[in-house]
Short mmCIF file of C-alpha atoms in Angstrom, two decimals:
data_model
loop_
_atom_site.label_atom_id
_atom_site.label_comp_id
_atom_site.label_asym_id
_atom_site.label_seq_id
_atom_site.Cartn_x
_atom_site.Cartn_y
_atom_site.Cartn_z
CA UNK A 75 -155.77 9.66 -68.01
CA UNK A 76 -153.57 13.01 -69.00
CA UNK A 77 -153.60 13.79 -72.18
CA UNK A 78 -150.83 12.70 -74.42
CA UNK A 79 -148.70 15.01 -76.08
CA UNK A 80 -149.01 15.39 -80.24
CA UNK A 81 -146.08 14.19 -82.12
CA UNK A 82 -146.08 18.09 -83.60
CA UNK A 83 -145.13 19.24 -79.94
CA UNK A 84 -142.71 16.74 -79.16
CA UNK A 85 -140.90 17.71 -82.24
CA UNK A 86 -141.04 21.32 -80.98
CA UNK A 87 -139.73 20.56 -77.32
CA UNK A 88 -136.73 18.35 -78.95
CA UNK A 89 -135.67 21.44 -81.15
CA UNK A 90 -135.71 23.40 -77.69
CA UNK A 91 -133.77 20.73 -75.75
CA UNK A 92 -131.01 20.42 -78.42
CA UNK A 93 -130.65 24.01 -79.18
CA UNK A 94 -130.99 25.36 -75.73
CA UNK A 95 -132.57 28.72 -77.20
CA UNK A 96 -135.82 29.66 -78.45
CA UNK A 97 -135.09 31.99 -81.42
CA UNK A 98 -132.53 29.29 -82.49
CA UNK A 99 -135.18 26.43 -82.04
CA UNK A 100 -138.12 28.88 -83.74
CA UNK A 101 -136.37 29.25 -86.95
CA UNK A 102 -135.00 25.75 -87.00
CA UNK A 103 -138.81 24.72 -86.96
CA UNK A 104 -139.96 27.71 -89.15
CA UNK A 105 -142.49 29.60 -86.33
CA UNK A 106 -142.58 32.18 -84.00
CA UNK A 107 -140.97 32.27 -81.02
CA UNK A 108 -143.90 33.30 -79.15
CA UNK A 109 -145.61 30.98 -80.72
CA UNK A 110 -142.94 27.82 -79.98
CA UNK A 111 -143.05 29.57 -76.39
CA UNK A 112 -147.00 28.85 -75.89
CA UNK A 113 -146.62 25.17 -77.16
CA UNK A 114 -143.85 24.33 -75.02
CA UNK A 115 -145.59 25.98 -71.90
CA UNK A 116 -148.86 23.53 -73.04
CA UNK A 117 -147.13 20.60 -72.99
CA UNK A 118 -145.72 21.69 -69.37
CA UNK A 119 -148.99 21.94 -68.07
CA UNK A 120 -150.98 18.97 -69.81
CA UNK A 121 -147.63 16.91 -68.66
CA UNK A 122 -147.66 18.47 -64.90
CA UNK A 123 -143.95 18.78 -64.93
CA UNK A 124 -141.36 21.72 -65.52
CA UNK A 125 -139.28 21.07 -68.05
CA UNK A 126 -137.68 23.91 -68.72
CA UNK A 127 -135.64 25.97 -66.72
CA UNK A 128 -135.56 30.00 -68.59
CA UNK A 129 -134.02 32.90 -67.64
CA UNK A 130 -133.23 35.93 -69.88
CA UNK A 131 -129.82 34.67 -70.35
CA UNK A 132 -130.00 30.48 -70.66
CA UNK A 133 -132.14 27.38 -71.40
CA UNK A 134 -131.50 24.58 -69.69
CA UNK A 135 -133.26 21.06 -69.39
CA UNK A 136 -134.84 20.32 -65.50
CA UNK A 137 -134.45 16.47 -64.82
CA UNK A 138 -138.10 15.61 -66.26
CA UNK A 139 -136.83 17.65 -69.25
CA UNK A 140 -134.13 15.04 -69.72
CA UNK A 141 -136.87 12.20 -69.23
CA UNK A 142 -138.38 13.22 -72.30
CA UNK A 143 -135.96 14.42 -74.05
CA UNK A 144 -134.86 10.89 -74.43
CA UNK A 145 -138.33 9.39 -74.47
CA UNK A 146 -139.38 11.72 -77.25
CA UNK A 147 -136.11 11.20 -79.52
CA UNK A 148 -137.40 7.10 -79.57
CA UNK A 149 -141.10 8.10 -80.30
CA UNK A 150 -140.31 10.65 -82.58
CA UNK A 151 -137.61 8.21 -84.39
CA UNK A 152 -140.82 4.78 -83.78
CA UNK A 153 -143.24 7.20 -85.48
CA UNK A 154 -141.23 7.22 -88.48
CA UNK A 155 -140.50 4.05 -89.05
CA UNK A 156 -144.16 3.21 -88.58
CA UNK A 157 -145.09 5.54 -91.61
CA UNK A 158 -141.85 4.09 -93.51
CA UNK A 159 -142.68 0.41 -92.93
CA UNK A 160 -146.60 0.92 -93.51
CA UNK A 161 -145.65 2.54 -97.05
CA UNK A 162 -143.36 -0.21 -97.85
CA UNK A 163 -145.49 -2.60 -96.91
CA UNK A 164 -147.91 -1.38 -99.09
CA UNK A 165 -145.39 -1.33 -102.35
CA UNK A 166 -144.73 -4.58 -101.46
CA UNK A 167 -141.24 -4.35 -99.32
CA UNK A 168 -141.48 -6.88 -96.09
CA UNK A 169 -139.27 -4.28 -94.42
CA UNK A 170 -136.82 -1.85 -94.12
CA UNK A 171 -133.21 -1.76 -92.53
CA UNK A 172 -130.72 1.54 -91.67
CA UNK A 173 -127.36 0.19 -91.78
CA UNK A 174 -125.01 3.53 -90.26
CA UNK A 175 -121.03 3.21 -91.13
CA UNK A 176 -117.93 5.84 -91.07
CA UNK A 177 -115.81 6.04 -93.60
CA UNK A 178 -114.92 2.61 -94.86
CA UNK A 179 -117.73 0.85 -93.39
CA UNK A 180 -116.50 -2.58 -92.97
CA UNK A 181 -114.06 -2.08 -95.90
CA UNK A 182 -113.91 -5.27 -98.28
CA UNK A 183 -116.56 -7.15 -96.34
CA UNK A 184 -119.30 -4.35 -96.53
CA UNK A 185 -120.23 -5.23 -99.99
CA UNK A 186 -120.06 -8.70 -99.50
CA UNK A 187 -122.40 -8.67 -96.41
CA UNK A 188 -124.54 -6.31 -98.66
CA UNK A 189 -124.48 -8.86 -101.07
CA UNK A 190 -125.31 -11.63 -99.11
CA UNK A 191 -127.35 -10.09 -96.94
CA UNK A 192 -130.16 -9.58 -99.94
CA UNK A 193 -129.46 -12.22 -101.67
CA UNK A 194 -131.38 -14.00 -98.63
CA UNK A 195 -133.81 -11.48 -97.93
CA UNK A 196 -134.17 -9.86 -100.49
CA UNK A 197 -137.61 -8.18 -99.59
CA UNK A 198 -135.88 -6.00 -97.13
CA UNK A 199 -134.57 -3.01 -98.25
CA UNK A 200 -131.35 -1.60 -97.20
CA UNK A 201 -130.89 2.37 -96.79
CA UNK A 202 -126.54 2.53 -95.65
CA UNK A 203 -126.44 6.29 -94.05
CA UNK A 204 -122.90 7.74 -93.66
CA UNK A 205 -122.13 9.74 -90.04
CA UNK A 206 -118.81 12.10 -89.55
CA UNK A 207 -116.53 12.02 -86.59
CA UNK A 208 -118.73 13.46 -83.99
CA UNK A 209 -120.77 10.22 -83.25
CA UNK A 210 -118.71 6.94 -82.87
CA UNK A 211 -121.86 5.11 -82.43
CA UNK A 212 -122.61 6.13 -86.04
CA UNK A 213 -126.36 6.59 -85.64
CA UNK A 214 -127.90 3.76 -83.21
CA UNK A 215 -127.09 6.31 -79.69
CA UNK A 216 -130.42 8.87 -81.33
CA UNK A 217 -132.23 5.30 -83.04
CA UNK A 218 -132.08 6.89 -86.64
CA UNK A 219 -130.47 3.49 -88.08
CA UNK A 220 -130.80 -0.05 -86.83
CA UNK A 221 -127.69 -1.54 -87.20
CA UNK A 222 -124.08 0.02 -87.72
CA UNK A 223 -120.58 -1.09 -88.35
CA UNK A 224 -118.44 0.93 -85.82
CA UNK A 225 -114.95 1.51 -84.84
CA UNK A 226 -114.12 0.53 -81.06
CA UNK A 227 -113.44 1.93 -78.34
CA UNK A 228 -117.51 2.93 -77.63
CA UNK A 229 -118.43 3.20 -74.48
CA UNK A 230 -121.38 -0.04 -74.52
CA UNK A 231 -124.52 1.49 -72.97
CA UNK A 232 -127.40 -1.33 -71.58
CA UNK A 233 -129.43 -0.89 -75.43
CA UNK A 234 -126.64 -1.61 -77.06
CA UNK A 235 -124.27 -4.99 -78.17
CA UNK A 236 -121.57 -5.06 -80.08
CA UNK A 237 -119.61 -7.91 -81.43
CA UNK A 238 -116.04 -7.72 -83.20
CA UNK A 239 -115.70 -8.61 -86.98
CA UNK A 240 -111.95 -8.30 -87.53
CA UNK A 241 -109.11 -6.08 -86.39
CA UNK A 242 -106.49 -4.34 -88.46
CA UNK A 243 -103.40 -2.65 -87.72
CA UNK A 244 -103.34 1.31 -87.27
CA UNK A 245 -100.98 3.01 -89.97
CA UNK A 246 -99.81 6.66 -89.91
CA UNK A 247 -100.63 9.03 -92.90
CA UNK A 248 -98.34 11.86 -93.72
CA UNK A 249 -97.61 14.22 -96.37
CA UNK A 250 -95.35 12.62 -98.94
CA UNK A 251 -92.76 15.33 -98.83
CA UNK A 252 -92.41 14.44 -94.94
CA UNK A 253 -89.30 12.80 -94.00
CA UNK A 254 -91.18 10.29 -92.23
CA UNK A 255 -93.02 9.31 -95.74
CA UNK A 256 -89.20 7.76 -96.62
CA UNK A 257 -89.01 5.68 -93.04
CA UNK A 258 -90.26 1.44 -93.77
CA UNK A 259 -92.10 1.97 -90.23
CA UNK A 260 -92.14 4.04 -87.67
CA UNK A 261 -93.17 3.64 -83.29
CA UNK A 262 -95.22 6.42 -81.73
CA UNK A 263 -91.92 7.87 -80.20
CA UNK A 264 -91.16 8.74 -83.23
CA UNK A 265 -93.66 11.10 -84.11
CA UNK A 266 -94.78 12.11 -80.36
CA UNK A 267 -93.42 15.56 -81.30
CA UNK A 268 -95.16 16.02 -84.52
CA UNK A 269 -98.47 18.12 -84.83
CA UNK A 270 -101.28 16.02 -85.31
CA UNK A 271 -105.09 16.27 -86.87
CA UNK A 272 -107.57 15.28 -84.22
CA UNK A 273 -110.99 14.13 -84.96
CA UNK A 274 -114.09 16.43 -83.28
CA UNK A 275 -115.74 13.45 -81.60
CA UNK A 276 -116.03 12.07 -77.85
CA UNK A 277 -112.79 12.30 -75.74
CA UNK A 278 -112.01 9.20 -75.44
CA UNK A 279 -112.54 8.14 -79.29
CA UNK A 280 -110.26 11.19 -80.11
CA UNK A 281 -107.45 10.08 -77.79
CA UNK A 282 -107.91 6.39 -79.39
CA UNK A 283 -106.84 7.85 -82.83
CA UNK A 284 -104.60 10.01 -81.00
CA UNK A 285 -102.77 7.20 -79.32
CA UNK A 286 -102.86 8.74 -76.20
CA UNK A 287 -102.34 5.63 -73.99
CA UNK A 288 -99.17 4.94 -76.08
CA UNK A 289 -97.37 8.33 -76.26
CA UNK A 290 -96.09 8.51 -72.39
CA UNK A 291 -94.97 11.73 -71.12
CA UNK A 292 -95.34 13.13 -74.59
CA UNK A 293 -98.80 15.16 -74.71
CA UNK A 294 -100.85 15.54 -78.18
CA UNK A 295 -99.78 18.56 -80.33
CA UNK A 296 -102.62 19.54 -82.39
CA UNK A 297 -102.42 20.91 -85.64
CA UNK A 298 -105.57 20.89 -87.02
CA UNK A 299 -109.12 19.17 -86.05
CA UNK A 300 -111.57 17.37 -88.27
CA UNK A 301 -114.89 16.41 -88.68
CA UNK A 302 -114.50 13.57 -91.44
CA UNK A 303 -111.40 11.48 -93.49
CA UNK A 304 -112.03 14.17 -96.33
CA UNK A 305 -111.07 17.19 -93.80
CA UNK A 306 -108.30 14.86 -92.18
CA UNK A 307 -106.37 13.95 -95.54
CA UNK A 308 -106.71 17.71 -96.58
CA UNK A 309 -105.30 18.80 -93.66
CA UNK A 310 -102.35 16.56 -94.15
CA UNK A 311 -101.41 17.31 -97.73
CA UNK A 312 -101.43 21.01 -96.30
CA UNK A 313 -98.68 19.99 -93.77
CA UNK A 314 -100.57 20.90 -90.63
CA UNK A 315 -100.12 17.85 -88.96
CA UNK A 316 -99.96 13.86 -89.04
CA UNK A 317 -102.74 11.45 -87.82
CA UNK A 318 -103.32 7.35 -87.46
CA UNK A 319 -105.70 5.31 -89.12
CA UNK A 320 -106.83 1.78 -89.83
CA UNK A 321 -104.61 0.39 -92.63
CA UNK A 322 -107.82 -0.01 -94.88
CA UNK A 323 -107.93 3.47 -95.55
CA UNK A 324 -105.06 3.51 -97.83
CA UNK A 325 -107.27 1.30 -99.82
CA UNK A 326 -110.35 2.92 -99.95
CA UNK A 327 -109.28 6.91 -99.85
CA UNK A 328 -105.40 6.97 -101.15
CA UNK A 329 -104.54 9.64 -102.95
CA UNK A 330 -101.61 11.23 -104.25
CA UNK A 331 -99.48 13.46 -101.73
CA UNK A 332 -100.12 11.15 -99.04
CA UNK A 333 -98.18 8.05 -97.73
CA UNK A 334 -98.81 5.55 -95.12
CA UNK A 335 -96.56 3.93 -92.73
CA UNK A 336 -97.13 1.01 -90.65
CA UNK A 337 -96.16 1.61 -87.27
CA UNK A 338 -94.66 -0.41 -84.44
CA UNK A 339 -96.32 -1.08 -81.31
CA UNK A 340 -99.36 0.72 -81.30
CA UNK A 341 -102.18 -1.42 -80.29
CA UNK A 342 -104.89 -2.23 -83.63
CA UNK A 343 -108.36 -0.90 -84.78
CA UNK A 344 -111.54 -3.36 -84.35
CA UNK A 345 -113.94 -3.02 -86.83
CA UNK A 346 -117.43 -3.97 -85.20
CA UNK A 347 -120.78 -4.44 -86.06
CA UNK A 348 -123.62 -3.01 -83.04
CA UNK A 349 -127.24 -3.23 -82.83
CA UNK A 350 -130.04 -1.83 -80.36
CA UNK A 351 -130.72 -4.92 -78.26
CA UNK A 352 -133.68 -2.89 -76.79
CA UNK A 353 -135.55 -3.37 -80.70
CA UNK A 354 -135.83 -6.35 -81.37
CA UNK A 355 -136.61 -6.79 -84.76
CA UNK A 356 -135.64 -9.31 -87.15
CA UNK A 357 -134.14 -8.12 -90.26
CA UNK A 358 -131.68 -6.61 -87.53
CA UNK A 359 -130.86 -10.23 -86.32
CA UNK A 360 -130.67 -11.51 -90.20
CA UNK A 361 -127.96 -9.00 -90.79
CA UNK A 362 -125.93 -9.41 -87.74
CA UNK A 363 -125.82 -12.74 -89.12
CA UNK A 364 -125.13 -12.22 -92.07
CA UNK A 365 -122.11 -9.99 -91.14
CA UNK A 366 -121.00 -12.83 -88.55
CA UNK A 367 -120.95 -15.02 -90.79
CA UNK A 368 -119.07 -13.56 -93.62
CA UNK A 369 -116.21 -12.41 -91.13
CA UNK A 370 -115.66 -15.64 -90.54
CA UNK A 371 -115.48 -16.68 -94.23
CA UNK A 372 -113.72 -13.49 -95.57
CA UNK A 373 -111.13 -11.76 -93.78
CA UNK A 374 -109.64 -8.19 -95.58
CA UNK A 375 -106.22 -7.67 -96.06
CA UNK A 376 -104.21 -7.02 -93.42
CA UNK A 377 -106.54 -8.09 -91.00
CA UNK A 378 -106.81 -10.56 -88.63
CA UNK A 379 -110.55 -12.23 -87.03
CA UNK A 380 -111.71 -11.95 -83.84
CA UNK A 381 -115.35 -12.90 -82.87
CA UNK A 382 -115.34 -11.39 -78.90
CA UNK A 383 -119.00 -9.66 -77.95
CA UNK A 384 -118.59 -6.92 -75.56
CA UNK A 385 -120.53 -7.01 -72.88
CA UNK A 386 -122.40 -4.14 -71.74
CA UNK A 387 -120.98 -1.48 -68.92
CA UNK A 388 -117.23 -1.70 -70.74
CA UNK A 389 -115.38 -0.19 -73.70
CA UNK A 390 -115.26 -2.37 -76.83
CA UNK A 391 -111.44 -2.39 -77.93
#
């Protein structure tokens, strides 16, 4: 049997993979670089596979490089959780859950799942971890939480299901000394023109908030782009552009200098909880519950319910 690589390694050949560079990966891991050189060319050779392809002016990953890439992200993120769950078994938890959420979460349902949610297990303990822009799957595509409430469209890989809690109209947000702050509504013909703040994230996520499938012949003029609804509202009240977002944000992050307004014809937001079907563990099962369950009792303002699971292979919308 060949031997199997040490967690320690792993973590060094990750660092490599994601930063593509040695001296970038050595001093994100705090050793040498001839040193993260060596270890990397060990686990080649105990592996029997090239997984690395190096020249003097690029790094890139060789298909077995890829393998494990992906392999060692889940082991990496297992190994955790097996020293987190073994301590909190031993303090007296009966386990742990990682709920991940942007922005509003699941606006006024997320405390009330949250609620419920421990008030019938209350043994588990819930960690909720916040994630920007950049990763619509909030968390579950790397395994780092268990369960998220997400914003369709994601593009439904085979690990993962997703079911729709409710759906809310899209609003615009503008400065409040824009003209368009004194309209009642406005359509997406109306502003085609404007400069807008685009989110850093996936393509076709961007072009979702973008309304890109509703604008026509009119392409996107970008004023400014964003990595979180802080950046985005601050970009607004500095007049570099517009941008769309679910009508629960006024809610949750108004402030003064902005205004909303609803707009006309522009297809809504889905707010959605998604799991890992490829871990199958129960407080994960509990929760979805739990969140099913109270969408169908509670509904936030606004919004309307809707139940529909997407099925893997298509985008949730």
């Amino acid at each position: 049997m060949a031997e199997l690589p040490e967690l320690r390694v792993l973590r060094y050949f990750v660092a490599v993979a994601e930063e593509l560079h040695f001296g970038r990966a050595a001093a994100r891991l705090h050793i040498s670089q001839p040193s993260l050189s060596v270890q990397i060319r060990k686990l080649e050779h105990s592996l029997g596979a090239r997984l690395l392809e190096r020249t003097s002016r690029y790094v890139e990953l060789t298909p077995a490089g890829l393998v494990l890439l992906d392999e060692a992200r889940r082991l990496l993120v297992s190994a955790e959780r097996l020293a987190f769950a073994t301590r909190e078994a031993a303090n007296g938890h009966r386990g742990s859950l990682i709920v991940g959420f942007q922005s509003n979460a699941a606006a006024e349902l997320t405390p009330k799942i949250l609620a419920a949610f421990q008030a019938r297990y209350p043994s588990v303990q819930v960690e909720m971890r916040s994630h920007d822009f950049s990763d619509p799957y909030a968390g579950l595509g790397n395994g780092s939480v268990d369960v998220a409430f997400v914003r369709p469209p994601v593009l439904v890989q085979s690990w993962l299901s997703v079911e729709t809690l409710f759906v809310e109209p899209r609003v615009l947000v503008t400065s409040s000394e824009s003209p368009l702050a004194e309209r009642a509504k406005v359509t997406v013909e109306d502003v085609a023109d404007e400069p807008f703040v685009g989110r850093r994230a996936p393509e076709y996520w961007r072009d979702f908030w973008l309304a890109s499938e509703s604008r026509g012949p009119h392409p996107v003029r970008l004023g400014a782009e964003v990595s979180s609804v802080d950046e985005c509202f601050e970009a607004i009240l500095s007049r570099r552009g517009v941008a769309f977002t679910q009508a629960s944000t006024q809610r949750f992050y108004g402030r003064p200098g902005l205004s909303f307004v609803p707009v006309d014809g522009l297809p809504p937001s889905p707010l959605a909880i998604a799991w890992r079907n490829d871990m199958d563990a129960q407080p994960v099962h509990d929760f979805v519950e739990t969140a099913r369950l109270l969408a169908g009792l509670d509904i936030v303002p606004t919004a309307s319910r809707a139940g529909t699971a997407q099925q893997p292979g298509s985008h949730a919308s």
